[in-house]
CSV table of C-alpha atoms in Angstrom, one decimal:
chain,number,residue,atom,x,y,z
A,1,UNK,CA,-2.2,-33.5,-22.0
A,2,UNK,CA,-2.0,-33.5,-18.2
A,3,UNK,CA,1.8,-33.7,-18.4
A,4,UNK,CA,1.9,-30.4,-20.6
A,5,UNK,CA,-0.5,-28.7,-18.2
A,6,UNK,CA,2.4,-29.6,-15.3
A,7,UNK,CA,5.0,-28.3,-17.2
A,8,UNK,CA,3.1,-24.9,-17.9
A,9,UNK,CA,2.4,-24.7,-14.0
A,10,UNK,CA,6.0,-25.5,-13.3
A,11,UNK,CA,7.4,-22.6,-15.6
A,12,UNK,CA,4.6,-20.3,-14.0
A,13,UNK,CA,6.0,-21.0,-10.8
A,14,UNK,CA,9.6,-21.0,-11.4
A,15,UNK,CA,8.9,-17.5,-13.5
A,16,UNK,CA,7.0,-16.1,-10.2
A,17,UNK,CA,9.5,-17.2,-7.9
A,18,UNK,CA,12.5,-15.7,-10.2
A,19,UNK,CA,10.6,-12.2,-10.6
A,20,UNK,CA,10.4,-11.9,-6.7
A,21,UNK,CA,13.7,-13.0,-5.9
A,22,UNK,CA,15.0,-10.5,-8.5
A,23,UNK,CA,12.4,-7.5,-6.7
A,24,UNK,CA,13.9,-8.9,-3.2
A,25,UNK,CA,17.6,-9.0,-4.0
A,26,UNK,CA,17.3,-5.5,-5.9
A,27,UNK,CA,15.1,-4.0,-3.1
A,28,UNK,CA,18.0,-5.0,-0.4
A,29,UNK,CA,20.6,-3.3,-2.6
A,30,UNK,CA,18.2,0.1,-3.0
A,31,UNK,CA,17.5,0.1,0.9
A,32,UNK,CA,21.2,-0.6,1.7
A,33,UNK,CA,22.1,2.0,-0.7
A,34,UNK,CA,19.8,4.8,0.5
A,35,UNK,CA,21.1,3.8,4.3
A,36,UNK,CA,24.5,4.7,3.3
A,37,UNK,CA,24.5,7.3,1.1
A,38,UNK,CA,26.3,10.5,2.4
A,39,UNK,CA,24.4,13.8,2.8
A,40,UNK,CA,25.9,17.1,1.8
A,41,UNK,CA,24.9,20.5,3.5
A,42,UNK,CA,23.4,22.3,0.6
A,43,UNK,CA,21.3,25.2,0.4
A,44,UNK,CA,17.4,23.9,0.0
A,45,UNK,CA,14.3,26.0,-0.7
A,46,UNK,CA,11.5,24.2,1.3
A,47,UNK,CA,8.6,25.3,-0.2
A,48,UNK,CA,5.1,25.5,1.1
A,49,UNK,CA,3.7,22.3,2.6
A,50,UNK,CA,-0.2,21.6,3.3
A,51,UNK,CA,-0.7,18.4,5.0
A,52,UNK,CA,-4.4,17.1,4.4
A,53,UNK,CA,-5.8,14.5,7.0
A,54,UNK,CA,-9.3,13.1,5.7
A,55,UNK,CA,-11.1,11.7,8.9
A,56,UNK,CA,-14.6,10.3,9.5
A,57,UNK,CA,-15.1,9.3,12.8
A,58,UNK,CA,-11.7,9.2,13.7
A,59,UNK,CA,-11.4,10.2,17.8
A,60,UNK,CA,-9.7,6.8,19.2
A,61,UNK,CA,-6.5,8.0,17.0
A,62,UNK,CA,-6.7,11.4,15.8
A,63,UNK,CA,-5.3,12.9,19.0
A,64,UNK,CA,-2.1,10.9,19.0
A,65,UNK,CA,-1.7,11.8,15.1
A,66,UNK,CA,-2.1,15.4,15.7
A,67,UNK,CA,0.5,15.3,18.2
A,68,UNK,CA,2.8,13.6,15.8
A,69,UNK,CA,2.1,16.6,13.3
A,70,UNK,CA,2.7,19.2,15.9
A,71,UNK,CA,6.2,17.7,16.5
A,72,UNK,CA,7.1,17.7,12.5
A,73,UNK,CA,10.5,19.2,11.8
A,74,UNK,CA,10.0,21.4,8.7
A,75,UNK,CA,12.0,24.6,7.9
A,76,UNK,CA,9.1,26.1,5.5
A,77,UNK,CA,6.0,26.8,6.1
A,78,UNK,CA,3.8,24.1,7.0
A,79,UNK,CA,-0.2,23.7,7.3
A,80,UNK,CA,-2.2,20.8,8.6
A,81,UNK,CA,-5.7,20.8,7.5
A,82,UNK,CA,-8.1,17.9,9.5
A,83,UNK,CA,-10.7,17.5,6.9
A,84,UNK,CA,-13.7,16.2,9.3
A,85,UNK,CA,-16.4,14.8,6.6
A,86,UNK,CA,-19.1,15.2,9.0
A,87,UNK,CA,-18.0,12.8,11.9
A,88,UNK,CA,-20.6,11.7,14.6
A,89,UNK,CA,-18.0,11.3,17.2
A,90,UNK,CA,-15.1,13.7,19.3
A,91,UNK,CA,-13.4,13.9,16.1
A,92,UNK,CA,-14.4,17.6,15.8
A,93,UNK,CA,-13.5,18.4,19.3
A,94,UNK,CA,-9.9,16.7,18.9
A,95,UNK,CA,-9.4,18.9,15.7
A,96,UNK,CA,-11.0,22.2,16.9
A,97,UNK,CA,-8.5,21.6,20.1
A,98,UNK,CA,-5.3,21.5,18.2
A,99,UNK,CA,-6.7,24.8,15.8
A,100,UNK,CA,-7.0,26.5,18.8
A,101,UNK,CA,-3.4,25.6,20.3
A,102,UNK,CA,-1.5,26.0,16.8
A,103,UNK,CA,-1.8,28.7,14.5
A,104,UNK,CA,-1.1,26.5,11.2
A,105,UNK,CA,-3.7,23.8,12.4
A,106,UNK,CA,-6.9,23.8,10.7
A,107,UNK,CA,-10.2,22.2,11.4
A,108,UNK,CA,-12.0,21.9,8.0
A,109,UNK,CA,-15.8,20.9,8.1
A,110,UNK,CA,-16.2,19.5,4.7
A,111,UNK,CA,-19.6,19.5,3.3
A,112,UNK,CA,-22.1,16.9,2.8
A,113,UNK,CA,-21.6,15.6,-0.9
A,114,UNK,CA,-21.6,12.6,-3.1
A,115,UNK,CA,-20.0,10.0,-3.8
A,116,UNK,CA,-18.8,10.0,0.0
A,117,UNK,CA,-15.3,8.7,0.7
A,118,UNK,CA,-11.7,9.8,1.1
A,119,UNK,CA,-11.1,10.8,-2.3
A,120,UNK,CA,-14.0,13.3,-2.7
A,121,UNK,CA,-12.6,14.6,1.0
A,122,UNK,CA,-9.3,15.1,-0.5
A,123,UNK,CA,-10.4,16.9,-3.5
A,124,UNK,CA,-12.4,19.3,-1.1
A,125,UNK,CA,-9.1,19.9,0.8
A,126,UNK,CA,-7.1,20.5,-2.3
A,127,UNK,CA,-9.7,23.5,-3.3
A,128,UNK,CA,-9.4,25.3,0.4
A,129,UNK,CA,-5.3,25.1,0.4
A,130,UNK,CA,-2.5,26.7,-1.3
A,131,UNK,CA,0.8,25.1,-0.6
A,132,UNK,CA,3.1,23.9,-3.3
A,133,UNK,CA,3.1,20.5,-1.9
A,134,UNK,CA,0.3,18.3,-0.8
A,135,UNK,CA,1.4,15.7,1.7
A,136,UNK,CA,-1.6,12.9,3.0
A,137,UNK,CA,-1.6,11.2,6.3
A,138,UNK,CA,-4.4,8.9,7.2
A,139,UNK,CA,-6.0,9.9,10.4
A,140,UNK,CA,-4.2,6.9,12.2
A,141,UNK,CA,-0.5,7.9,11.3
A,142,UNK,CA,2.2,9.1,13.3
A,143,UNK,CA,5.1,10.5,11.2
A,144,UNK,CA,8.5,10.5,12.3
A,145,UNK,CA,9.3,14.4,13.1
A,146,UNK,CA,12.0,14.4,9.4
A,147,UNK,CA,9.1,12.4,7.4
A,148,UNK,CA,7.8,15.1,5.5
A,149,UNK,CA,11.3,17.3,5.1
A,150,UNK,CA,12.5,13.9,3.4
A,151,UNK,CA,9.8,13.6,1.1
A,152,UNK,CA,10.2,17.3,0.0
A,153,UNK,CA,14.1,16.7,-0.3
A,154,UNK,CA,13.5,13.9,-2.7
A,155,UNK,CA,10.7,15.5,-4.6
A,156,UNK,CA,12.8,18.7,-5.4
A,157,UNK,CA,15.7,16.4,-6.8
A,158,UNK,CA,13.9,16.2,-10.2
A,159,UNK,CA,11.5,17.9,-12.5
A,160,UNK,CA,10.5,14.4,-13.4
A,161,UNK,CA,9.2,13.8,-9.9
A,162,UNK,CA,5.7,14.3,-9.6
A,163,UNK,CA,6.2,13.8,-5.8
A,164,UNK,CA,7.7,11.1,-3.8
A,165,UNK,CA,6.4,8.1,-1.5
A,166,UNK,CA,7.6,7.0,2.0
A,167,UNK,CA,7.9,4.1,4.3
A,168,UNK,CA,4.8,3.1,6.4
A,169,UNK,CA,5.6,0.4,9.5
A,170,UNK,CA,3.0,-0.7,11.8
A,171,UNK,CA,2.7,0.8,15.1
A,172,UNK,CA,0.6,-2.0,16.5
A,173,UNK,CA,2.6,-4.8,15.0
A,174,UNK,CA,3.3,-6.7,18.5
A,175,UNK,CA,-0.5,-6.7,19.4
A,176,UNK,CA,-1.3,-10.2,18.6
A,177,UNK,CA,-0.4,-12.9,15.6
A,178,UNK,CA,-2.5,-11.2,13.0
A,179,UNK,CA,-0.9,-8.1,13.5
A,180,UNK,CA,2.7,-9.1,13.4
A,181,UNK,CA,1.9,-11.1,10.0
A,182,UNK,CA,0.4,-8.0,8.9
A,183,UNK,CA,3.6,-5.9,10.3
A,184,UNK,CA,5.9,-8.5,8.3
A,185,UNK,CA,4.0,-8.3,5.1
A,186,UNK,CA,4.3,-4.4,5.4
A,187,UNK,CA,8.1,-5.1,5.4
A,188,UNK,CA,8.1,-7.0,2.6
A,189,UNK,CA,5.8,-4.9,0.4
A,190,UNK,CA,8.1,-1.6,1.4
A,191,UNK,CA,11.4,-3.8,0.5
A,192,UNK,CA,10.4,-6.0,-2.6
A,193,UNK,CA,6.9,-4.1,-4.0
A,194,UNK,CA,8.4,-0.8,-3.6
A,195,UNK,CA,12.3,-0.5,-3.1
A,196,UNK,CA,12.7,-3.7,-5.8
A,197,UNK,CA,10.6,-2.0,-8.4
A,198,UNK,CA,11.9,1.6,-7.8
A,199,UNK,CA,15.7,0.0,-8.2
A,200,UNK,CA,14.8,-2.1,-11.4
A,201,UNK,CA,12.2,0.0,-13.4
A,202,UNK,CA,11.9,3.3,-11.7
A,203,UNK,CA,8.4,2.5,-10.7
A,204,UNK,CA,7.0,3.8,-7.5
A,205,UNK,CA,3.2,3.5,-6.1
A,206,UNK,CA,1.4,6.1,-4.1
A,207,UNK,CA,0.3,4.2,-0.6
A,208,UNK,CA,-2.5,6.4,0.4
A,209,UNK,CA,-0.4,7.8,3.3
A,210,UNK,CA,3.3,9.6,3.9
A,211,UNK,CA,2.9,10.6,0.4
A,212,UNK,CA,3.9,13.8,-1.5
A,213,UNK,CA,2.5,15.1,-4.7
A,214,UNK,CA,3.1,18.6,-6.2
A,215,UNK,CA,-0.1,20.7,-6.2
A,216,UNK,CA,0.5,21.9,-9.9
A,217,UNK,CA,0.6,17.9,-10.8
A,218,UNK,CA,-2.7,17.2,-8.6
A,219,UNK,CA,-4.3,20.5,-10.4
A,220,UNK,CA,-3.4,19.3,-14.0
A,221,UNK,CA,-4.7,15.8,-13.3
A,222,UNK,CA,-7.7,17.1,-11.7
A,223,UNK,CA,-6.9,15.7,-8.5
A,224,UNK,CA,-8.3,12.3,-7.1
A,225,UNK,CA,-11.0,9.9,-8.8
A,226,UNK,CA,-13.8,10.4,-6.5
A,227,UNK,CA,-15.3,7.2,-7.5
A,228,UNK,CA,-12.1,4.9,-6.6
A,229,UNK,CA,-11.9,3.0,-3.5
A,230,UNK,CA,-8.2,2.5,-4.1
A,231,UNK,CA,-7.7,6.4,-4.9
A,232,UNK,CA,-4.1,6.2,-4.2
A,233,UNK,CA,-3.2,3.3,-6.9
A,234,UNK,CA,-5.5,5.4,-9.4
A,235,UNK,CA,-3.6,8.4,-8.8
A,236,UNK,CA,-0.7,6.4,-9.7
A,237,UNK,CA,-1.8,5.2,-12.8
A,238,UNK,CA,-2.7,8.6,-13.9
A,239,UNK,CA,0.7,10.6,-12.8
A,240,UNK,CA,2.3,7.7,-14.4
A,241,UNK,CA,0.7,8.3,-17.8
A,242,UNK,CA,1.7,11.8,-17.9
A,243,UNK,CA,5.8,10.3,-17.8
A,244,UNK,CA,6.3,11.4,-14.3
A,245,UNK,CA,8.0,9.2,-11.5
A,246,UNK,CA,7.3,9.0,-8.0
A,247,UNK,CA,10.2,7.8,-6.2
A,248,UNK,CA,10.6,5.8,-3.1
A,249,UNK,CA,11.8,7.8,0.2
A,250,UNK,CA,13.1,4.8,2.4
A,251,UNK,CA,14.0,7.2,5.3
A,252,UNK,CA,10.6,9.3,5.5
A,253,UNK,CA,8.7,7.1,8.3
A,254,UNK,CA,5.3,6.7,9.5
A,255,UNK,CA,3.5,4.6,11.9
A,256,UNK,CA,0.0,3.2,11.4
A,257,UNK,CA,-2.6,1.0,13.0
A,258,UNK,CA,-3.4,-2.0,11.2
A,259,UNK,CA,-6.3,-4.4,11.7
A,260,UNK,CA,-6.6,-6.1,14.9
A,261,UNK,CA,-9.0,-8.9,14.1
A,262,UNK,CA,-9.9,-10.9,10.8
A,263,UNK,CA,-13.2,-9.8,10.4
A,264,UNK,CA,-11.8,-6.1,10.2
A,265,UNK,CA,-8.5,-7.1,8.1
A,266,UNK,CA,-11.1,-8.9,5.5
A,267,UNK,CA,-13.2,-5.9,5.2
A,268,UNK,CA,-10.2,-3.6,4.7
A,269,UNK,CA,-8.8,-6.0,2.3
A,270,UNK,CA,-12.0,-6.5,0.2
A,271,UNK,CA,-12.0,-2.8,-0.2
A,272,UNK,CA,-8.5,-2.8,-1.6
A,273,UNK,CA,-9.1,-5.5,-3.9
A,274,UNK,CA,-12.6,-4.1,-5.2
A,275,UNK,CA,-10.4,-0.5,-5.8
A,276,UNK,CA,-7.7,-2.6,-7.7
A,277,UNK,CA,-10.3,-4.2,-9.9
A,278,UNK,CA,-11.9,-0.8,-10.7
A,279,UNK,CA,-8.3,0.5,-11.6
A,280,UNK,CA,-7.7,-2.3,-14.2
A,281,UNK,CA,-11.0,-2.0,-15.7
A,282,UNK,CA,-10.3,1.6,-16.2
A,283,UNK,CA,-7.0,1.1,-17.6
A,284,UNK,CA,-8.6,-1.2,-20.2
A,285,UNK,CA,-11.2,1.3,-21.1
A,286,UNK,CA,-9.0,4.7,-20.9
A,287,UNK,CA,-6.5,4.7,-23.9
A,288,UNK,CA,-4.8,7.7,-22.4
A,289,UNK,CA,-3.4,5.8,-19.7
A,290,UNK,CA,-2.0,3.0,-21.7
A,291,UNK,CA,0.9,4.8,-21.7
A,292,UNK,CA,4.6,4.5,-20.3
A,293,UNK,CA,4.7,2.4,-17.3
A,294,UNK,CA,1.2,1.5,-16.7
A,295,UNK,CA,1.1,-1.8,-18.2
A,296,UNK,CA,3.8,-2.8,-15.5
A,297,UNK,CA,1.6,-1.3,-12.9
A,298,UNK,CA,-1.5,-3.0,-14.1
A,299,UNK,CA,0.5,-6.6,-14.3
A,300,UNK,CA,1.5,-5.7,-10.5
A,301,UNK,CA,-2.3,-5.2,-9.5
A,302,UNK,CA,-3.2,-8.3,-11.0
A,303,UNK,CA,-0.3,-10.6,-9.7
A,304,UNK,CA,-1.0,-9.6,-6.0
A,305,UNK,CA,-4.4,-10.6,-5.9
A,306,UNK,CA,-5.1,-13.1,-8.7
A,307,UNK,CA,-1.7,-14.5,-9.7
A,308,UNK,CA,-0.3,-14.6,-6.3
A,309,UNK,CA,-3.9,-16.3,-4.8
A,310,UNK,CA,-4.2,-18.7,-7.9
A,311,UNK,CA,-0.7,-20.0,-7.3
A,312,UNK,CA,-1.3,-20.7,-3.8
A,313,UNK,CA,-4.4,-22.6,-4.6
A,314,UNK,CA,-2.5,-24.4,-6.9
A,315,UNK,CA,0.4,-25.0,-4.7
A,316,UNK,CA,-1.9,-26.3,-1.9
A,317,UNK,CA,-3.3,-28.8,-4.7
A,318,UNK,CA,0.2,-29.5,-5.9
A,319,UNK,CA,1.5,-30.3,-2.4
A,320,UNK,CA,-1.3,-32.7,-1.7
A,321,UNK,CA,-1.8,-34.6,-4.4
A,322,UNK,CA,2.4,-35.0,-4.6
A,323,UNK,CA,2.5,-36.2,-1.2
A,324,UNK,CA,-0.4,-38.6,-1.9
A,325,UNK,CA,1.3,-39.9,-4.7
A,326,UNK,CA,-1.4,-38.9,-7.0
A,327,UNK,CA,0.4,-37.2,-9.8
A,328,UNK,CA,2.3,-39.2,-12.0
A,329,UNK,CA,4.2,-37.9,-15.2
A,330,UNK,CA,6.9,-39.3,-17.1
A,331,UNK,CA,8.5,-35.9,-17.1
A,332,UNK,CA,11.1,-35.8,-14.3
A,333,UNK,CA,9.6,-32.7,-12.6
A,334,UNK,CA,10.2,-32.8,-8.6
A,335,UNK,CA,6.7,-31.7,-7.6
A,336,UNK,CA,7.3,-31.2,-4.0
A,337,UNK,CA,10.8,-29.6,-4.5
A,338,UNK,CA,9.1,-26.8,-6.6
A,339,UNK,CA,6.5,-26.4,-3.8
A,340,UNK,CA,9.1,-26.1,-1.6
A,341,UNK,CA,11.1,-23.6,-3.5
A,342,UNK,CA,7.7,-21.4,-3.4
A,343,UNK,CA,7.5,-21.7,0.4
A,344,UNK,CA,11.2,-20.9,0.7
A,345,UNK,CA,11.3,-17.5,-1.1
A,346,UNK,CA,8.0,-16.8,0.4
A,347,UNK,CA,10.1,-17.2,3.8
A,348,UNK,CA,13.3,-15.3,2.4
A,349,UNK,CA,11.4,-12.3,1.6
A,350,UNK,CA,10.1,-12.1,4.9
A,351,UNK,CA,13.4,-12.7,6.7
A,352,UNK,CA,15.1,-10.2,4.6
A,353,UNK,CA,12.9,-7.9,5.2
A,354,UNK,CA,13.0,-8.5,9.0
A,355,UNK,CA,16.5,-8.3,9.1
A,356,UNK,CA,16.7,-5.0,7.3
A,357,UNK,CA,14.3,-3.2,9.4
A,358,UNK,CA,16.4,-4.6,12.4
A,359,UNK,CA,13.0,-6.6,13.7
A,360,UNK,CA,14.8,-9.9,14.0
A,361,UNK,CA,13.7,-12.2,16.7
A,362,UNK,CA,13.1,-15.9,17.5
A,363,UNK,CA,8.9,-15.4,17.1
A,364,UNK,CA,9.4,-13.4,14.1
A,365,UNK,CA,11.4,-16.1,12.5
A,366,UNK,CA,8.9,-18.8,13.3
A,367,UNK,CA,5.9,-16.6,12.0
A,368,UNK,CA,7.4,-16.1,9.0
A,369,UNK,CA,8.1,-19.9,8.4
A,370,UNK,CA,4.5,-20.7,8.8
A,371,UNK,CA,2.6,-17.4,7.3
A,372,UNK,CA,2.5,-19.5,4.2
A,373,UNK,CA,0.2,-22.0,5.7
A,374,UNK,CA,-1.9,-19.5,7.3
A,375,UNK,CA,-1.9,-15.9,6.7
A,376,UNK,CA,-1.3,-16.4,2.6
A,377,UNK,CA,-4.1,-18.6,2.9
A,378,UNK,CA,-6.4,-16.1,4.0
A,379,UNK,CA,-5.9,-14.7,0.9
A,380,UNK,CA,-8.0,-17.3,-1.0
A,381,UNK,CA,-10.9,-16.3,1.1
A,382,UNK,CA,-10.2,-12.4,0.4
A,383,UNK,CA,-10.2,-13.2,-3.5
A,384,UNK,CA,-13.8,-15.3,-3.4
A,385,UNK,CA,-15.4,-12.4,-1.0
A,386,UNK,CA,-14.0,-9.8,-3.5
A,387,UNK,CA,-15.7,-11.4,-6.5
A,388,UNK,CA,-18.9,-12.2,-4.5
A,389,UNK,CA,-19.1,-8.6,-3.5
A,390,UNK,CA,-18.5,-7.2,-7.0
A,391,UNK,CA,-21.2,-9.8,-8.6
A,392,UNK,CA,-23.5,-9.3,-5.8
A,393,UNK,CA,-23.2,-5.1,-6.4
A,394,UNK,CA,-23.6,-5.7,-10.1
A,395,UNK,CA,-26.9,-7.8,-9.3
A,396,UNK,CA,-28.2,-4.4,-7.3
A,397,UNK,CA,-26.9,-2.0,-9.8
A,398,UNK,CA,-24.3,-0.9,-7.6
A,399,UNK,CA,-20.8,0.1,-9.0
A,400,UNK,CA,-18.0,2.1,-8.3
A,401,UNK,CA,-20.0,4.8,-10.4
A,402,UNK,CA,-22.8,5.2,-8.1
A,403,UNK,CA,-22.0,3.3,-4.6
A,404,UNK,CA,-19.4,4.9,-2.9
A,405,UNK,CA,-19.6,5.2,1.0
A,406,UNK,CA,-16.9,5.9,3.8
A,407,UNK,CA,-16.0,2.2,4.4
A,408,UNK,CA,-13.0,2.9,6.8
A,409,UNK,CA,-10.7,0.8,8.8
A,410,UNK,CA,-12.1,0.2,12.0
A,411,UNK,CA,-9.7,1.8,15.0
A,412,UNK,CA,-8.9,0.2,18.3
């Protein structure tokens, strides 16, 4: 019996290793293709764009964000809406300051309402704006001048494109060891999860920021789900169910701030995991979502937060028992070699991303080599905390349908 279990585990390891290797290879190919693609001058109708920036107590970062918005290079009509959801700090004053300087900047005071959170605020922003394209940036983002222009140019290439999603980079990556590892993780996500999936399956997923969606698509699907903590992933599901696509635009880049302490990181990622658990349960309940490539999207969500963590735990057990010689089976399976393969692929993914993003240096190389033993292990704590929080909420009759608050990431 033990022999069969170990064979099944070994096959699972190899399958996951093969899958991520495939994504890495195709992600690299896509990124290089995009960088080497020749651009041809042509007449483009740059339709009106509304930028929505949901903001709740964002005075630590909002000035730099709006300064970056003021430097955007877009040939068409561009309006920037700061959606101030009853902030108690200086968010309103900063937004008001920019609205007086720039005629296309608007400080919008969002009325109090329920449920609280980013999705409700975005729906309000959708209702008071009228641009053909809607672009979302978080309040800590500093997009490059051509970021919005690149998203629009990609979107208008095909009627099948519901919008487009750009790249997100870590502005405080070299603040400390944690932010360095988060920055490396984001590089892998952009290369493997985004570029690789788009190249292989024509699957793109909204990232919550530096993303564009056509207004007519948002109106058709009735905007954002106000009860979704991971509102971007939930919106991706409904767009995909319509048979529409979300292309990845590697040269549309924004810079955002990431958590600088473990406590803030754990709270942020717990929220993300709870949001994705809600999405998976919604997908199971709602047959209208079970169309097109949404099964692959669901598998992706489950693999990130459950399969990956489960295999990390198994690999830890496997490694220790293999070293101690406690696992003895008749099958000639090189236990430590299988474990080494999973670690090596993990490292190769990071190093590939580092090279592509031109962030190669000795410290990043060394960090990538021990992230599996440190950062990856933190996901075990994350999984336990998320399920405990979900169980605790159910005991208190709290769930995503009646308990939504602005649980935003602490800024530094």
